[in-house]
Short mmCIF file of C-alpha atoms in Angstrom, two decimals:
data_model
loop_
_atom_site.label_atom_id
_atom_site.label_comp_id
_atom_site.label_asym_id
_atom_site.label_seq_id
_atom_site.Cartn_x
_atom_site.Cartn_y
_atom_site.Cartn_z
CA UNK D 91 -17.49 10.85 -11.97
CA UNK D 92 -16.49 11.36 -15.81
CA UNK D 93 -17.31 8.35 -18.30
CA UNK D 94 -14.12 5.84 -17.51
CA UNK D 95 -13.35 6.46 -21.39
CA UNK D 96 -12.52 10.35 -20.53
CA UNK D 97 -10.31 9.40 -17.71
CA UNK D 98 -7.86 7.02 -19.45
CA UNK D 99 -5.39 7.64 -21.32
CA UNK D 100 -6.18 7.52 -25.14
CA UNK D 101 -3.36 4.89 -25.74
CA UNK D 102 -4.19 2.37 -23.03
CA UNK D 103 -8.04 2.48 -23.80
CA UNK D 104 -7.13 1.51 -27.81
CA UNK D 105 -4.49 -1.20 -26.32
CA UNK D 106 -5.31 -4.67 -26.44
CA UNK D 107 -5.13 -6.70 -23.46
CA UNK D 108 -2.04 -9.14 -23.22
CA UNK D 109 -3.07 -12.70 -24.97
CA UNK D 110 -1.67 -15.89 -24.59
CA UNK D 111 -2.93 -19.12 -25.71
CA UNK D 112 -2.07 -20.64 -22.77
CA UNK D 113 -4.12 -18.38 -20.66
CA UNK D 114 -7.58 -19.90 -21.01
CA UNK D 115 -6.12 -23.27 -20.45
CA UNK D 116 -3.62 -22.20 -17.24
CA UNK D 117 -0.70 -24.60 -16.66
CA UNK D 118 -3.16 -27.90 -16.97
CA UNK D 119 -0.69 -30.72 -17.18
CA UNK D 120 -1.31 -32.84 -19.83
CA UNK D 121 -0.58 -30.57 -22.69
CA UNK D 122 2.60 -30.64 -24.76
CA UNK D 123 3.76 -26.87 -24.09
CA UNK D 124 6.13 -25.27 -27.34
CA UNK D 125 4.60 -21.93 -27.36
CA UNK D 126 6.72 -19.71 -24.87
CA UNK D 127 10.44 -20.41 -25.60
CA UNK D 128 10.29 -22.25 -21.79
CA UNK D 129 13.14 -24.68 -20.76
CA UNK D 130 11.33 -27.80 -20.55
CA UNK D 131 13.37 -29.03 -18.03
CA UNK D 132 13.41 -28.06 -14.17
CA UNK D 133 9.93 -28.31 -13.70
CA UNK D 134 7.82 -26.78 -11.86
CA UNK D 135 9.83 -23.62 -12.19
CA UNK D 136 10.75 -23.47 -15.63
CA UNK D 137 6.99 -22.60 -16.53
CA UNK D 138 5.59 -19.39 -16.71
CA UNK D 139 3.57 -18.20 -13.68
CA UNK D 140 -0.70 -18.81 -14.13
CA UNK D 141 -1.16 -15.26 -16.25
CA UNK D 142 -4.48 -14.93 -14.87
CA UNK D 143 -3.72 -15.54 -11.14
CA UNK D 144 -7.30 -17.17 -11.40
CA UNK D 145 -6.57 -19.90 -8.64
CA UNK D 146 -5.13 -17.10 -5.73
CA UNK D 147 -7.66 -14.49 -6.83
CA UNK D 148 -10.43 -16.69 -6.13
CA UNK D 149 -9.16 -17.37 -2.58
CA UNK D 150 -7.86 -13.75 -1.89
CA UNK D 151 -11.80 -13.01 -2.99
CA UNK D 152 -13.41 -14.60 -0.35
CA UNK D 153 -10.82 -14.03 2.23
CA UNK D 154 -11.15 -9.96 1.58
CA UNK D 155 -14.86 -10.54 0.92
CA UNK D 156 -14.70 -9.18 -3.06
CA UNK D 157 -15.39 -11.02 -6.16
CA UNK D 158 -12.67 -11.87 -7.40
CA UNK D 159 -13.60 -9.64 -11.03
CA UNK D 160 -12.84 -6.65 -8.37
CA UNK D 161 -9.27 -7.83 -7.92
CA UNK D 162 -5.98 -6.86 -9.50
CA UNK D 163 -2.56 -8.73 -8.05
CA UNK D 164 0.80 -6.42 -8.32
CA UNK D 165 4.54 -7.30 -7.65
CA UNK D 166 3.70 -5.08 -4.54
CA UNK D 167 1.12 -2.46 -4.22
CA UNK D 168 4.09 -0.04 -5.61
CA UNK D 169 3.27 -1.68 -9.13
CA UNK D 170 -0.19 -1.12 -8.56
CA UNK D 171 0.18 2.53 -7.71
CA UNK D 172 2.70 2.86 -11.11
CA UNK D 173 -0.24 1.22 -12.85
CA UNK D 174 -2.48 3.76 -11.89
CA UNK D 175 -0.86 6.07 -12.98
CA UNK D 176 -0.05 4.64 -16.94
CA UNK D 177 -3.55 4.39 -17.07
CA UNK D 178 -4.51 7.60 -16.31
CA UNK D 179 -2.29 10.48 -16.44
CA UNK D 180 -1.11 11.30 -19.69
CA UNK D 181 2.59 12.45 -19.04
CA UNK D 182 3.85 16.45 -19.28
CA UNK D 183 0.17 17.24 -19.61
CA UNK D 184 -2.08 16.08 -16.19
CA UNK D 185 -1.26 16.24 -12.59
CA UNK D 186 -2.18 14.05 -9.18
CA UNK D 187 -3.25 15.62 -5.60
CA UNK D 188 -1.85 14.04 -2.60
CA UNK D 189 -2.37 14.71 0.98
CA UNK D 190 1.34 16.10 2.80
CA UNK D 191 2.34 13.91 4.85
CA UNK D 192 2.40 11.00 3.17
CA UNK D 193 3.84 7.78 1.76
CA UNK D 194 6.56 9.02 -0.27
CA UNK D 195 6.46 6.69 -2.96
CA UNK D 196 3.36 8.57 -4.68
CA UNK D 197 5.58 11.36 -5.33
CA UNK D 198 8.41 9.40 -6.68
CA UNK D 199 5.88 7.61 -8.85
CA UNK D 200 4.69 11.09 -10.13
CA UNK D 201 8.01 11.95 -10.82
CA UNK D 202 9.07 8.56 -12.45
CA UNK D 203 5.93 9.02 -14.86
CA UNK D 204 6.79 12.85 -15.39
CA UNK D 205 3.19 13.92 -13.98
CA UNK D 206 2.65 17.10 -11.67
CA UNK D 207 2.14 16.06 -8.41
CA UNK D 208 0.57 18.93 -6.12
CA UNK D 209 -0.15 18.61 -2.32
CA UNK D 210 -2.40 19.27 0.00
CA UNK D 211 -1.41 19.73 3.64
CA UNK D 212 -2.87 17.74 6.33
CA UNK D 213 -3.79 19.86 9.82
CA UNK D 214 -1.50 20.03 12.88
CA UNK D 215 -3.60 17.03 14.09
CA UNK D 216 -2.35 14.70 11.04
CA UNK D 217 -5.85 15.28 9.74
CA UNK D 218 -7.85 15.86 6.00
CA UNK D 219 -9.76 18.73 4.94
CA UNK D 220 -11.76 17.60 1.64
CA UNK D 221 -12.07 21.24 0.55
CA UNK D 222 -8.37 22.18 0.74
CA UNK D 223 -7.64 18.63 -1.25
CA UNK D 224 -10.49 19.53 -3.99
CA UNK D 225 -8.96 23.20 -4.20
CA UNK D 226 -5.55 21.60 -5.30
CA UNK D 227 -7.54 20.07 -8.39
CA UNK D 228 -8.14 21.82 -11.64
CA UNK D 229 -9.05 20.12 -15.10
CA UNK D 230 -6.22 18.13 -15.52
CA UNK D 231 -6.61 16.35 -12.08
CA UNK D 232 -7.02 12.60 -13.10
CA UNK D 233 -5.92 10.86 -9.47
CA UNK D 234 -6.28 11.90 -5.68
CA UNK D 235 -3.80 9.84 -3.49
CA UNK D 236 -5.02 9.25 -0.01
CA UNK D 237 -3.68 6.72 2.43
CA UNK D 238 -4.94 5.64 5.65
CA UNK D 239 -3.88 5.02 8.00
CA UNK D 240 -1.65 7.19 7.00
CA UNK D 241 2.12 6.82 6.60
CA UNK D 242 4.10 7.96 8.14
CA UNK D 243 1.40 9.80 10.82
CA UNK D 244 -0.10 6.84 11.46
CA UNK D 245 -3.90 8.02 11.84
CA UNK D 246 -6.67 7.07 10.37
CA UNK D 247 -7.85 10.00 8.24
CA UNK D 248 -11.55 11.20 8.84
CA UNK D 249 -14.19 8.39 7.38
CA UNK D 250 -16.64 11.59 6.09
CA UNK D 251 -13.87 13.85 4.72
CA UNK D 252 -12.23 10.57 2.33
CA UNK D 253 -16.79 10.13 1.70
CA UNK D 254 -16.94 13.82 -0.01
CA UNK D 255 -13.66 13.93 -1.94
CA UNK D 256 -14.59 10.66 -3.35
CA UNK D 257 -18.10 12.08 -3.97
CA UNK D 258 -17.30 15.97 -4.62
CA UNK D 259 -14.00 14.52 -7.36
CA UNK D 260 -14.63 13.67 -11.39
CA UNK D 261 -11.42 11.20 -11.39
CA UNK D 262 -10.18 8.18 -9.47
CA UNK D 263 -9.55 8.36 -5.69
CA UNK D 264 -7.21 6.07 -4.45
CA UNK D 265 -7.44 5.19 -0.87
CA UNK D 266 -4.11 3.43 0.21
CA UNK D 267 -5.59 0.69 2.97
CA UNK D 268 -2.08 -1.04 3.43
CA UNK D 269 -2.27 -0.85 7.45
CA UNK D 270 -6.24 -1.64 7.58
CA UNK D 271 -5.63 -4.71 9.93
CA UNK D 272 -3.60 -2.96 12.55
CA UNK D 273 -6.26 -0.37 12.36
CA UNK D 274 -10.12 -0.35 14.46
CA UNK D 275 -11.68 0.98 11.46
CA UNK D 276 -13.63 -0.89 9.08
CA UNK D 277 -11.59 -0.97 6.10
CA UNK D 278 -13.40 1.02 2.72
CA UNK D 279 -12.89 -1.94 0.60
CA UNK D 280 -16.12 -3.11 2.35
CA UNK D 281 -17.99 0.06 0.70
CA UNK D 282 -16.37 -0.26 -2.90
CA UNK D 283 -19.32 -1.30 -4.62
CA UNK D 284 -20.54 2.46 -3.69
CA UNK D 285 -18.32 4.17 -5.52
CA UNK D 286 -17.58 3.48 -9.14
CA UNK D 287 -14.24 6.16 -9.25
CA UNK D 288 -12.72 4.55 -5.95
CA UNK D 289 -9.29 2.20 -5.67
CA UNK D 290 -8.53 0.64 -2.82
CA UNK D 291 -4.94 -0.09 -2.41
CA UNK D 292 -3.48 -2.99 0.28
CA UNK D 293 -0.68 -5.55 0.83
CA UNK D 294 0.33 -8.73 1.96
CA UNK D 295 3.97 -7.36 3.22
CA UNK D 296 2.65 -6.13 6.85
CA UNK D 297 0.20 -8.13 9.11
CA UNK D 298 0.51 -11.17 6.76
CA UNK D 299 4.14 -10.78 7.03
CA UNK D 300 5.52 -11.12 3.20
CA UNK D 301 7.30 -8.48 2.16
CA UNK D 302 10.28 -10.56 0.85
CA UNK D 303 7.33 -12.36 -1.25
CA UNK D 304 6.06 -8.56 -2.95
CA UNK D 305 2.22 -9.13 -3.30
CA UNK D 306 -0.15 -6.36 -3.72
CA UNK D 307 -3.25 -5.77 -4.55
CA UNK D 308 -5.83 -2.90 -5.98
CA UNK D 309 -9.68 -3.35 -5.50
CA UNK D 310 -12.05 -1.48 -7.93
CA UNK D 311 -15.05 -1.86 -9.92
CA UNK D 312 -14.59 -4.42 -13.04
CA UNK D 313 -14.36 -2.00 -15.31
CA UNK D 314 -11.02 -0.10 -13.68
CA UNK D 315 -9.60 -3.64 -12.93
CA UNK D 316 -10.10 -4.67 -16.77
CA UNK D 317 -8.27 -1.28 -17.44
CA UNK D 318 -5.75 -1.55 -15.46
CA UNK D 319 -5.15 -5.08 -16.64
CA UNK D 320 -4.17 -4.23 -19.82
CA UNK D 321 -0.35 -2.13 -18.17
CA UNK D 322 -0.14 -5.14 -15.87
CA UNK D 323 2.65 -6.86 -17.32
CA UNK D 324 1.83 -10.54 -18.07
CA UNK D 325 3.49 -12.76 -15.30
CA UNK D 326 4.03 -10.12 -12.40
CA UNK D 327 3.38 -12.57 -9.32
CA UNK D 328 5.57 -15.36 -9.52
CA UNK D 329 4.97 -18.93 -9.12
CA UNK D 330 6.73 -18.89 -5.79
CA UNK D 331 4.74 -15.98 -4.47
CA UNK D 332 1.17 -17.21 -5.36
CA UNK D 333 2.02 -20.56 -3.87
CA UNK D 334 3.41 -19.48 -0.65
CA UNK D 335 0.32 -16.93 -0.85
CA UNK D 336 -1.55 -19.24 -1.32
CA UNK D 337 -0.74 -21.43 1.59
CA UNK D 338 -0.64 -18.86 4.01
CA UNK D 339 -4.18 -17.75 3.34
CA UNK D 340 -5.25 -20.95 5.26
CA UNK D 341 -3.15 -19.76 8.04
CA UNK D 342 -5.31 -16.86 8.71
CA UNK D 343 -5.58 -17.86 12.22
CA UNK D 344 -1.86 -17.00 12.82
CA UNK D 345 -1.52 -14.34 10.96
CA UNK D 346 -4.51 -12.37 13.27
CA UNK D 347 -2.36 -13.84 16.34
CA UNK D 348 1.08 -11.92 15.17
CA UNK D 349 -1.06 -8.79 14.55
CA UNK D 350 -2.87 -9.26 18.42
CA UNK D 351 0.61 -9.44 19.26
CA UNK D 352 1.91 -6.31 17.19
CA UNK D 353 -1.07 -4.65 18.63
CA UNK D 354 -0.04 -5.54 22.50
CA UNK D 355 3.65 -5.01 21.89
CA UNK D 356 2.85 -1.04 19.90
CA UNK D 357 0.78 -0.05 23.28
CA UNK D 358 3.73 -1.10 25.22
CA UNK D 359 6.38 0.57 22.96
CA UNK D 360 3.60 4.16 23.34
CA UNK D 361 3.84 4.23 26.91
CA UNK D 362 7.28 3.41 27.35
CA UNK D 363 8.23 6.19 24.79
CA UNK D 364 6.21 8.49 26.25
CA UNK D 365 8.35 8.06 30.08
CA UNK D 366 11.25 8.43 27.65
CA UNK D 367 13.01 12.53 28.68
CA UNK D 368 14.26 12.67 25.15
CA UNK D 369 10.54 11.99 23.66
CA UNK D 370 8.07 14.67 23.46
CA UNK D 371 4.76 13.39 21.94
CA UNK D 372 4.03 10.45 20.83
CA UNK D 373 1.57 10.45 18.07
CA UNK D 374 -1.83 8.19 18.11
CA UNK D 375 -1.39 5.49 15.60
CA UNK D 376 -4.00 2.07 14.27
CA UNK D 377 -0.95 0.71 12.51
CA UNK D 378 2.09 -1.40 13.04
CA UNK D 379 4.46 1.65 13.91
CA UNK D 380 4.43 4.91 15.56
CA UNK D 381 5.82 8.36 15.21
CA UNK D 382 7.48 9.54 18.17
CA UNK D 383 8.08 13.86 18.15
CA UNK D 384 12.01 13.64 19.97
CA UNK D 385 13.72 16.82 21.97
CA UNK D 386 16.87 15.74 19.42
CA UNK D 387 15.59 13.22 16.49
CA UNK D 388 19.04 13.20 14.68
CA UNK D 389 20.83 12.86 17.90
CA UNK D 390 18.58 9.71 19.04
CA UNK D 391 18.64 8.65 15.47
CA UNK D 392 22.56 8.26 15.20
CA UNK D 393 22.63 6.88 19.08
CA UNK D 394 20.36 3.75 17.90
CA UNK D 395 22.28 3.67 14.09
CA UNK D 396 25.21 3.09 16.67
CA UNK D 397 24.11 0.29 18.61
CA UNK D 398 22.93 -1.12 15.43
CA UNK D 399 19.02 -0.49 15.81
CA UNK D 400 17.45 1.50 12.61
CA UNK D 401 14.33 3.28 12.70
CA UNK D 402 13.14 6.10 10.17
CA UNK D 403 14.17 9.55 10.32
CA UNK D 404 11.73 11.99 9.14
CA UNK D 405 14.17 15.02 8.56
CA UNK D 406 12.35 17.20 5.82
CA UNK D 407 9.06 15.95 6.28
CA UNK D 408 6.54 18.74 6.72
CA UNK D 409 4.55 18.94 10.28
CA UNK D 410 7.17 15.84 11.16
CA UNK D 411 10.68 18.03 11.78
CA UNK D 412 12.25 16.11 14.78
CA UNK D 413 10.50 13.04 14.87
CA UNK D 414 10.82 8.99 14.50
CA UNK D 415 9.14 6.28 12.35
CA UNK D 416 9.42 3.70 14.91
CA UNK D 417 8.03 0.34 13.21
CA UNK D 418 6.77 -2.35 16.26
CA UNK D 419 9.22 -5.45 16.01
CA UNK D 420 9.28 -8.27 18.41
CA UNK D 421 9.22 -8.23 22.21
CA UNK D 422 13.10 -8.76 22.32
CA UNK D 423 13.70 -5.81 19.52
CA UNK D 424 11.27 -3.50 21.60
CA UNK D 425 13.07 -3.88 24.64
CA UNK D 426 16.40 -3.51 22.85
CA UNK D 427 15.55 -0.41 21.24
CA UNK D 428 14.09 0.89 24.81
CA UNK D 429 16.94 -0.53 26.93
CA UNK D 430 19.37 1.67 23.91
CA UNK D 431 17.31 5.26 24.68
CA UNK D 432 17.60 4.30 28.41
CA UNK D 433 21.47 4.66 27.82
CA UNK D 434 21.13 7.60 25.82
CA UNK D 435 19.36 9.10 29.13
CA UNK D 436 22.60 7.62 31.42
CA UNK D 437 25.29 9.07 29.18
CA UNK D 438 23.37 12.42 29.31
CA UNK D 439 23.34 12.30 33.11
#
């Protein structure tokens, strides 16, 4: 790995960090509080979220097993993947690698940020080849996007071939780990303190169920975290998000029941799709959705837009022509959603 000094951009690394006098002294009541223009009125809401997050860090830090110096908290792991890239590719000048198929919103980030964003394809199989990802760098190569499992194949990608790009690459590696609990495979955050140029992306919007609530997260070594603290605008998380966070880390008990649940309910959804005459392979998948290869995906597609079920159309996607993004809902959604393609099959016949 380059020094981190090489890899940032020249602006953020002279940029002061965000101060605040308040910061070192969070909301403590008892202080008389003229310094941000607040309403004092309305309270608690009319304060200023915690700037440092120090209270849900610490508890999102043991939970994930980290310290909590490791941790950065994003209005979704979107902002953390925007972050990433302020930080580190300078605009009109360097360019990103991602794998193809993928999570679309690295691309639109690219494009939002004006950096090149070149891909490298995955197999037939949904799977990574570290030497056709490293051929798609070249000096100017600051980030490598990876995600797994992968969206929308939903596979793991291969534990050795993420090892040697992280190993055989001078610049960050981000490793997108936003389905990790639907998933059988140990999650890479676990190894972070092996690999100084390694981000680990994940969310709270999936098995803990809080996507209306936007929390993210990016795990690194201290000294990316500090950097990308300094982009991070000041109050990101609100105060209603790390408190309902907050309480719903001590529900971690439910929140590994919904996911046994999701678990039971996506093997169902598999084998049902795969007795389905207008399905023609369903893909394997460790996270909460599937993709389903159809003899007619548009024509399946507008039958369930018509009886008010959506699911994701992957129209344009490369090694995905023809298929579904079918996300596992509830028992009563599944069986809607099957008991709709079993009339597609009876107005066929």
């Amino acid at each position: 790995m380059k020094r981190l000094n090489e890899l940032v951009r020249q602006n953020i690394l002279r940029l002061e960090p965000y101060g605040h006098e308040r910061s070192s002294n969070g909301n403590k009541t008892g202080l008389v509080f003229l310094d941000a223009n607040e309403n004092p009125y309305n309270t608690p809401y009319n304060r200023y979220p915690e700037i440092r997050q120090t209270e849900l860090k610490r508890a999102i830090a043991k939970m994930k097993k980290l310290p909590a110096e490791c941790i950065l908290l994003s209005n979704g792991a979107d902002e953390a993947a925007d972050i990433i890239y302020r930080c580190f590719a300078e605009p009109g000048r360097d360019n990103v690698v991602a794998i193809e198929p993928t999570c679309r919103m690295y691309e639109r980030l690219a494009e939002i940020n004006n950096v090149e964003y070149r891909k490298a394809a995955l197999d037939e199989n949904f799977q990574l080849s570290a030497g056709r990802v490293l051929a798609a760098c070249n000096g100017n190569t600051k980030v490598i996007w990876l995600c797994s499992p992968n969206d929308p194949t939903g596979n793991e990608l291969q534990r050795e071939e993420i090892i040697r790009i992280i190993n055989g690459f001078e610049g960050i590696v981000v490793v997108d780990e936003a389905y990790s609990d639907f998933s059988s495979a140990t999650p890479l955050r676990h190894e972070l303190y092996k690999y100084p140029n390694l981000i680990v992306l994940d969310t709270f919007s999936n098995s803990w169920g809080c996507a209306g609530l936007r929390l993210g997260a990016a795990f690194a070594f201290p000294e990316i975290i500090d950097i990308l603290n300094k982009v991070r605008n000041p109050y990101n998380v609100n105060t209603l998000t790390q408190e309902s966070v907050s309480k719903l880390l001590d529900r971690q008990y439910d929140v590994e029941k919904w996911v046994n649940i999701l678990l039971a309910e996506r093997e169902r959804m598999v084998e049902a799709f795969r007795l389905l005459p207008s399905c023609k392979k369903v893909y394997p998948t460790e996270t909460n959705f599937f993709l389903a290869q159809m003899t007619d995906a548009k024509k399946v597609y507008d039958h369930l837009k018509g009886n008010g079920i959506l699911v994701k159309s992957m129209a344009g996607v490369p090694l995905c022509e023809d298929c579904l993004r079918i996300t596992v809902g509830s028992k009563s959604e599944n069986s809607e959603l099957l008991a709709a393609l079993r009339l597609l099959k009876t107005e066929e016949e």
